[in-house]
Amino acid sequence: MDGFAEPSLYTVKAVFILDNDGNRLLSKYYDPELYPSMKEQKNFEMNVFNKTHKADNEISFLEGMTIVYKSSIDLFFYVAGSAQENELMLMAVLNCLFESLSQMLRKNVEKRTLLDNMDGVFLVVDEIIDGGVILESDPQQVIEKVNYRVRDCTEEQISLCNELTKIQIDNTVKLSSKFYLKI
Amino acid sequence: MIKKFDKKDEESGSGSNPFQHLEKSAVLQEARIFNETPINPRRCLHILTKIIYLLNQGEHFGTTEATEAFFAMTRLFQSNDQTLRRMCYLTIKEMANISEDVIIVTSSLTKDMTGKEDVYRGPAIRALCRITDTTMLQAIERYMKQAIVDKVPSVSSSALVSSLHMVKMSFDVVKRWVNEAQEAASSDNIMVQYHALGLLYHLRKNDRLAVTKMLNKFTKSGLKSPFAYCMMIRIASKLLEETEGGHDSPLFDFIESCLRNKHEMVVYEAASAIVHMPNCTARELAPAVSVLQLFCSSPKAALRYAAVRTLNKVAMKHPSAVTACNLDLENLITDSNRSIATLAITTLLKTGSESSVDRLMKQISSFVSEISDEFKVVVVQAISALCQKYPRKHSVMMNFLSNMLRDDGGFEYKRAIVDCIISIIEENPESKETGLAHLCEFIEDCEHTVLATKILHLLGKEGPRTPTPSKYIRFIFNRVVLESEAVRAAAVSALAKFGAQNDDLLPSVLVLMKRCMMDSDDEVRDRATFYMNVLQQKQKALNAAYIFNGLSVSVPGLEKSLHQYTLEPSEKPFDMKTVPLATAPITEQKTEIAPVATSKLPEKLAPSRQDIYQEQLAAIPEFKGLGPLFKSSEPVQLTEAETEYVVRCIKHTFANHMIFQFDCTNTLNDQLLQRVLVQMEPSEAYEVLNYVPAPSLPYSQPSSCYSLVRLPEDDPTAVSCTFSCTMKYLVRDCDPNTGEPDDDGYDDEYVLEDLEVTVADHIQKVLKPNFGAAWDEIGDDNEKEETFALATVRTLDEAVNNIISFLGMQPCERSDKVPENKNSHVLFLAGVFRGGHDVLVRARLALADGVTMQVTVRSTDENVVDVILASVG
């Protein structure tokens, strides 16, 4: 008999978000014995990505761990737990992570928006899992606690446009001054 | 700064990563603006994000640069921007281990955790606990206690979870917060409940009574959190396991009642707990199985997966209990999630009838290439189990396995297949030739040295006994030509076995050997030369001793003895008999095909248990000059479980002495025992020479004392003896909390159970791979035979197990397995008697009303034969 594992609140072994090439955007490992080096972590992430990105299967078992996952446009979200872990608890974490991000990013769960609001993403993950313990599982609560104001794309773009026009004006001024000098 | 990045991205397309080309040095340069006044929250925020992003990508920060950035960051506490502050907390946590003097932020964090802004309080607590050590923890203890019972759930949760993290480091401090945690457990918030329960359990888990009380209280009060319920189910099953509580216990009732919880998570946890309990009857399993059956048709993949994985486990022990789900499982074999499909099929293979096997195998072979190696191993294990159940199906299976063997796959997967084929060969003699043929084909193109050598060893063992041994020679010799050193050496050994067993092949084997003697590798050449010379003698006894049944000594032991021999120059040749014997591998139990988890750690060649004892005993001056340790027994309990003192004994046998090692544990926290020894009164002519007491035995720290006994020299047949044992010691009462003992104590004693020395303590197990050859080698000079009637034994199996455990010898040629529906059986046992005398036992058993047993014993020493027969009688 394999015996019952020591009951513990340490449910999540790792959580990571990858882009559609399998590159790490964010990852947290909560078990120091699991892949202590960065190289091992990235190998593991690549392996998981290669095995999962083709079919949207929601759950898999790799390298001795139960892994639940979900994809959205060009993003892949993963939550890993031990082989004995309750799969539905891991699912609850994954769903909470996804729902919270979805709400925070106003349903634009894609790489660009995510990276533009990376600080918010770090905070959301921090509110959901603390050192491997599930801290909160209700997306509404997470959003309230993080209280993050999403960076508005339009506002950003306007300022960007302003910047660009300013540079253009500068350039024309410079050009024209040169022009004048030549004359 | 932000804008600059955005612009770059605009050029390279919208999907690119604005953090992609970050330079650590540039970012740290930017971090200087943290010092500007007024603080620009937006820019600072972006730089902090970049730092955290870099850390997350595995960028290495030197201590100096990290410390510098950290100190600059502390200035940002002056800003009141919420997100910026939260990012500061994150930076503190991320940098806690790389920067120096992180405690500088303690006061800022303490201020935030007790401040008015609820948004800050929780995260501040978590950041603070991350940088706190035991001494500092006492300084903030008051705040932590308040936070645990705070009415804001996020504050309370944060404090509870942080306390949980601190338990590992400062158990004694956190232990004082039990009352607060208790109060928090009755909170209305579901997460607070869960965290409080977790903390309470971690603080009390060594006190079974307290855990039981806590569980009783919470099962009655009814928590709301599904997470907390899952935790309670786990605690309850752990308790049931430890107390070996019957299934009529209230704990079991609680778990069963959770099967009707409204949360799927809890229902599944309860079902899984019931399924994993040892000794569950089919009736107790039924409700759990039926909820799992419902989950099988859930639209959620995770739930289907969880259900079928658990059913798969049930099917291993109680296939009949799962039969009811066969229909639901059939629906899952085409599931788009291949993991689910694989698990469903392997479960069906265990529960289904023989007729469905072909169909299922066909189904699984259609997608076996799509599933991950982990699940392929599951499939192979299912096949292995199936072959034992339906031996007639082995040809289908063998076919399937050989196809799998040809596909690509990792080492674990290939090893599982090879193991499975080997076990089929061993179980079904008629499949031997096809199996060996498949394995021969496999080693023609096998990249795993371990597997190649394993198969070559098997070929050497089984090949010569097949009708046409000559056909394997080609495969083996190919390896000599093509492979690495280790494989070549194994191939040479295999060849030698063919030459030794088949006279007509001997000339050709000798020719091949001659070629191997010109190999470029030392080991291969040595082996070839050695075998060449042995084979040329054409003597059966030599073949048996040096080719079939190799050395049976422990390798670390041999190394040590040889080293010792070279240190002390002597005229005498090295005596092989002084080397401790290898403890025969305890017959590998079929690893439970349970969790698919294959351990990632490579198996290390650890020194055997006996080598460790040898080392420990050699360190004690009183035990010098006893010679090598011959055998160490399994521990024998001399007290009941849960008495004041727990004592177990390990018997170490030497050539003319025995050492009894008593491992004592004191379970009374108000006593310190000193000068502990176990006094022994032998019933026979055994003589107690010496006691080595344990100087001190504090509460719950095991310690060992020893007794040295001389075996009677004049009567070699006196192998068994009973000792009455009494533990004697000096008691000093002490304070349970501090462990400070009183100044004076008093002598006391404690009577232990009697200790038996039996014939098994004098015999070491030795595996003879070729029993027949060994039997002929010893010859019938000292053979004796006797017949016994075992009246109390009802089956052959029982008789075989009794004899093995009584004599403590190694069963050979798989003769410990009695084929079904047979009325007679022959058991072969091999061992070495104390003093280095080989002993072999052949027991013919016949089943009539009781079991009749004819025992034939051969040994190199006459006394040993008498001892064995006398003790069997």
mmCIF file of N, CA, C and O in Angstrom, chain B residues 46-90:
data_model
loop_
_atom_site.group_PDB
_atom_site.id
_atom_site.type_symbol
_atom_site.label_atom_id
_atom_site.label_comp_id
_atom_site.label_asym_id
_atom_site.label_seq_id
_atom_site.Cartn_x
_atom_site.Cartn_y
_atom_site.Cartn_z
ATOM 1 N N HIS B 46 7.136 50.637 -13.938
ATOM 2 C CA HIS B 46 7.571 49.897 -15.121
ATOM 3 C C HIS B 46 8.960 49.286 -14.919
ATOM 4 O O HIS B 46 9.219 48.154 -15.329
ATOM 5 N N ILE B 47 9.813 50.024 -14.223
ATOM 6 C CA ILE B 47 11.167 49.498 -14.001
ATOM 7 C C ILE B 47 11.124 48.313 -13.030
ATOM 8 O O ILE B 47 11.782 47.299 -13.240
ATOM 9 N N LEU B 48 10.297 48.435 -11.981
ATOM 10 C CA LEU B 48 10.164 47.307 -11.046
ATOM 11 C C LEU B 48 9.660 46.075 -11.784
ATOM 12 O O LEU B 48 10.137 44.960 -11.556
ATOM 13 N N THR B 49 8.683 46.285 -12.683
ATOM 14 C CA THR B 49 8.156 45.162 -13.454
ATOM 15 C C THR B 49 9.267 44.510 -14.249
ATOM 16 O O THR B 49 9.368 43.290 -14.315
ATOM 17 N N LYS B 50 10.113 45.340 -14.830
ATOM 18 C CA LYS B 50 11.213 44.793 -15.622
ATOM 19 C C LYS B 50 12.150 43.977 -14.748
ATOM 20 O O LYS B 50 12.604 42.910 -15.140
ATOM 21 N N ILE B 51 12.437 44.497 -13.538
ATOM 22 C CA ILE B 51 13.357 43.762 -12.652
ATOM 23 C C ILE B 51 12.759 42.403 -12.299
ATOM 24 O O ILE B 51 13.414 41.370 -12.392
ATOM 25 N N ILE B 52 11.476 42.415 -11.929
ATOM 26 C CA ILE B 52 10.840 41.146 -11.565
ATOM 27 C C ILE B 52 10.795 40.212 -12.769
ATOM 28 O O ILE B 52 11.044 39.008 -12.655
ATOM 29 N N TYR B 53 10.531 40.786 -13.931
ATOM 30 C CA TYR B 53 10.484 39.963 -15.142
ATOM 31 C C TYR B 53 11.838 39.311 -15.389
ATOM 32 O O TYR B 53 11.928 38.114 -15.676
ATOM 33 N N LEU B 54 12.909 40.080 -15.237
ATOM 34 C CA LEU B 54 14.251 39.536 -15.452
ATOM 35 C C LEU B 54 14.546 38.411 -14.467
ATOM 36 O O LEU B 54 15.066 37.361 -14.840
ATOM 37 N N LEU B 55 14.195 38.654 -13.199
ATOM 38 C CA LEU B 55 14.419 37.622 -12.181
ATOM 39 C C LEU B 55 13.670 36.355 -12.562
ATOM 40 O O LEU B 55 14.167 35.245 -12.433
ATOM 41 N N ASN B 56 12.451 36.550 -13.041
ATOM 42 C CA ASN B 56 11.609 35.421 -13.419
ATOM 43 C C ASN B 56 12.165 34.648 -14.596
ATOM 44 O O ASN B 56 11.957 33.455 -14.727
ATOM 45 N N GLN B 57 12.893 35.355 -15.461
ATOM 46 C CA GLN B 57 13.482 34.678 -16.613
ATOM 47 C C GLN B 57 14.774 33.961 -16.237
ATOM 48 O O GLN B 57 15.389 33.323 -17.076
ATOM 49 N N GLY B 58 15.179 34.097 -14.988
ATOM 50 C CA GLY B 58 16.369 33.392 -14.553
ATOM 51 C C GLY B 58 17.636 34.203 -14.699
ATOM 52 O O GLY B 58 18.731 33.677 -14.616
ATOM 53 N N GLU B 59 17.488 35.514 -14.897
ATOM 54 C CA GLU B 59 18.661 36.382 -14.968
ATOM 55 C C GLU B 59 19.358 36.381 -13.616
ATOM 56 O O GLU B 59 18.716 36.461 -12.577
ATOM 57 N N HIS B 60 20.675 36.268 -13.615
ATOM 58 C CA HIS B 60 21.393 36.234 -12.346
ATOM 59 C C HIS B 60 21.770 37.646 -11.896
ATOM 60 O O HIS B 60 22.342 38.409 -12.650
ATOM 61 N N PHE B 61 21.410 37.989 -10.672
ATOM 62 C CA PHE B 61 21.768 39.285 -10.108
ATOM 63 C C PHE B 61 22.858 39.066 -9.071
ATOM 64 O O PHE B 61 22.712 38.250 -8.171
ATOM 65 N N GLY B 62 23.938 39.809 -9.193
ATOM 66 C CA GLY B 62 25.001 39.719 -8.190
ATOM 67 C C GLY B 62 24.534 40.343 -6.893
ATOM 68 O O GLY B 62 23.608 41.166 -6.885
ATOM 69 N N THR B 63 25.176 39.968 -5.778
ATOM 70 C CA THR B 63 24.719 40.469 -4.479
ATOM 71 C C THR B 63 24.786 41.991 -4.416
ATOM 72 O O THR B 63 23.853 42.638 -3.956
ATOM 73 N N THR B 64 25.891 42.560 -4.901
ATOM 74 C CA THR B 64 26.057 44.006 -4.810
ATOM 75 C C THR B 64 24.987 44.727 -5.615
ATOM 76 O O THR B 64 24.319 45.634 -5.108
ATOM 77 N N GLU B 65 24.821 44.319 -6.872
ATOM 78 C CA GLU B 65 23.851 45.041 -7.698
ATOM 79 C C GLU B 65 22.429 44.840 -7.175
ATOM 80 O O GLU B 65 21.616 45.759 -7.202
ATOM 81 N N ALA B 66 22.141 43.621 -6.678
ATOM 82 C CA ALA B 66 20.810 43.375 -6.137
ATOM 83 C C ALA B 66 20.577 44.250 -4.915
ATOM 84 O O ALA B 66 19.532 44.881 -4.769
ATOM 85 N N THR B 67 21.583 44.305 -4.028
ATOM 86 C CA THR B 67 21.444 45.110 -2.817
ATOM 87 C C THR B 67 21.238 46.585 -3.172
ATOM 88 O O THR B 67 20.399 47.260 -2.586
ATOM 89 N N GLU B 68 21.992 47.033 -4.147
ATOM 90 C CA GLU B 68 21.878 48.429 -4.566
ATOM 91 C C GLU B 68 20.458 48.733 -5.053
ATOM 92 O O GLU B 68 19.829 49.705 -4.630
ATOM 93 N N ALA B 69 19.963 47.871 -5.938
ATOM 94 C CA ALA B 69 18.611 48.078 -6.468
ATOM 95 C C ALA B 69 17.581 47.991 -5.348
ATOM 96 O O ALA B 69 16.618 48.768 -5.298
ATOM 97 N N PHE B 70 17.813 47.056 -4.414
ATOM 98 C CA PHE B 70 16.872 46.874 -3.320
ATOM 99 C C PHE B 70 16.791 48.140 -2.463
ATOM 100 O O PHE B 70 15.703 48.610 -2.126
ATOM 101 N N PHE B 71 17.959 48.684 -2.143
ATOM 102 C CA PHE B 71 17.954 49.884 -1.306
ATOM 103 C C PHE B 71 17.308 51.065 -2.022
ATOM 104 O O PHE B 71 16.591 51.856 -1.413
ATOM 105 N N ALA B 72 17.556 51.158 -3.342
ATOM 106 C CA ALA B 72 16.911 52.236 -4.104
ATOM 107 C C ALA B 72 15.402 52.050 -4.047
ATOM 108 O O ALA B 72 14.639 53.011 -3.872
ATOM 109 N N MET B 73 14.958 50.783 -4.143
ATOM 110 C CA MET B 73 13.533 50.482 -4.152
ATOM 111 C C MET B 73 12.864 50.910 -2.851
ATOM 112 O O MET B 73 11.715 51.365 -2.862
ATOM 113 N N THR B 74 13.595 50.795 -1.717
ATOM 114 C CA THR B 74 12.969 51.121 -0.436
ATOM 115 C C THR B 74 12.450 52.555 -0.426
ATOM 116 O O THR B 74 11.525 52.879 0.296
ATOM 117 N N ARG B 75 13.062 53.412 -1.218
ATOM 118 C CA ARG B 75 12.615 54.808 -1.263
ATOM 119 C C ARG B 75 11.199 54.932 -1.786
ATOM 120 O O ARG B 75 10.473 55.858 -1.465
ATOM 121 N N LEU B 76 10.791 53.956 -2.606
ATOM 122 C CA LEU B 76 9.474 54.039 -3.237
ATOM 123 C C LEU B 76 8.333 53.901 -2.231
ATOM 124 O O LEU B 76 7.187 54.148 -2.556
ATOM 125 N N PHE B 77 8.656 53.501 -0.990
ATOM 126 C CA PHE B 77 7.609 53.412 0.021
ATOM 127 C C PHE B 77 7.026 54.788 0.314
ATOM 128 O O PHE B 77 5.976 54.923 0.909
ATOM 129 N N GLN B 78 7.746 55.830 -0.113
ATOM 130 C CA GLN B 78 7.220 57.182 0.111
ATOM 131 C C GLN B 78 6.030 57.495 -0.778
ATOM 132 O O GLN B 78 5.218 58.336 -0.467
ATOM 133 N N SER B 79 5.952 56.782 -1.910
ATOM 134 C CA SER B 79 4.835 57.039 -2.808
ATOM 135 C C SER B 79 3.590 56.326 -2.287
ATOM 136 O O SER B 79 3.679 55.302 -1.619
ATOM 137 N N ASN B 80 2.420 56.888 -2.597
ATOM 138 C CA ASN B 80 1.200 56.246 -2.141
ATOM 139 C C ASN B 80 0.464 55.539 -3.265
ATOM 140 O O ASN B 80 -0.686 55.162 -3.120
ATOM 141 N N ASP B 81 1.125 55.364 -4.400
ATOM 142 C CA ASP B 81 0.501 54.645 -5.514
ATOM 143 C C ASP B 81 0.336 53.183 -5.112
ATOM 144 O O ASP B 81 1.288 52.505 -4.738
ATOM 145 N N GLN B 82 -0.927 52.717 -5.201
ATOM 146 C CA GLN B 82 -1.229 51.373 -4.683
ATOM 147 C C GLN B 82 -0.454 50.281 -5.397
ATOM 148 O O GLN B 82 0.178 49.430 -4.780
ATOM 149 N N THR B 83 -0.522 50.311 -6.736
ATOM 150 C CA THR B 83 0.128 49.242 -7.489
ATOM 151 C C THR B 83 1.633 49.262 -7.269
ATOM 152 O O THR B 83 2.258 48.222 -7.129
ATOM 153 N N LEU B 84 2.175 50.470 -7.218
ATOM 154 C CA LEU B 84 3.621 50.575 -6.996
ATOM 155 C C LEU B 84 3.996 49.933 -5.670
ATOM 156 O O LEU B 84 4.954 49.180 -5.573
ATOM 157 N N ARG B 85 3.198 50.210 -4.634
ATOM 158 C CA ARG B 85 3.499 49.640 -3.326
ATOM 159 C C ARG B 85 3.432 48.124 -3.379
ATOM 160 O O ARG B 85 4.299 47.417 -2.878
ATOM 161 N N ARG B 86 2.385 47.631 -4.045
ATOM 162 C CA ARG B 86 2.240 46.166 -4.140
ATOM 163 C C ARG B 86 3.429 45.557 -4.869
ATOM 164 O O ARG B 86 3.899 44.475 -4.546
ATOM 165 N N MET B 87 3.931 46.260 -5.903
ATOM 166 C CA MET B 87 5.075 45.734 -6.637
ATOM 167 C C MET B 87 6.337 45.772 -5.774
ATOM 168 O O MET B 87 7.227 44.936 -5.931
ATOM 169 N N CYS B 88 6.392 46.740 -4.857
ATOM 170 C CA CYS B 88 7.523 46.767 -3.926
ATOM 171 C C CYS B 88 7.526 45.504 -3.070
ATOM 172 O O CYS B 88 8.567 44.885 -2.860
ATOM 173 N N TYR B 89 6.338 45.117 -2.581
ATOM 174 C CA TYR B 89 6.249 43.894 -1.778
ATOM 175 C C TYR B 89 6.763 42.703 -2.576
ATOM 176 O O TYR B 89 7.495 41.865 -2.078
ATOM 177 N N LEU B 90 6.341 42.649 -3.842
ATOM 178 C CA LEU B 90 6.768 41.526 -4.686
ATOM 179 C C LEU B 90 8.283 41.536 -4.847
ATOM 180 O O LEU B 90 8.928 40.497 -4.746
#
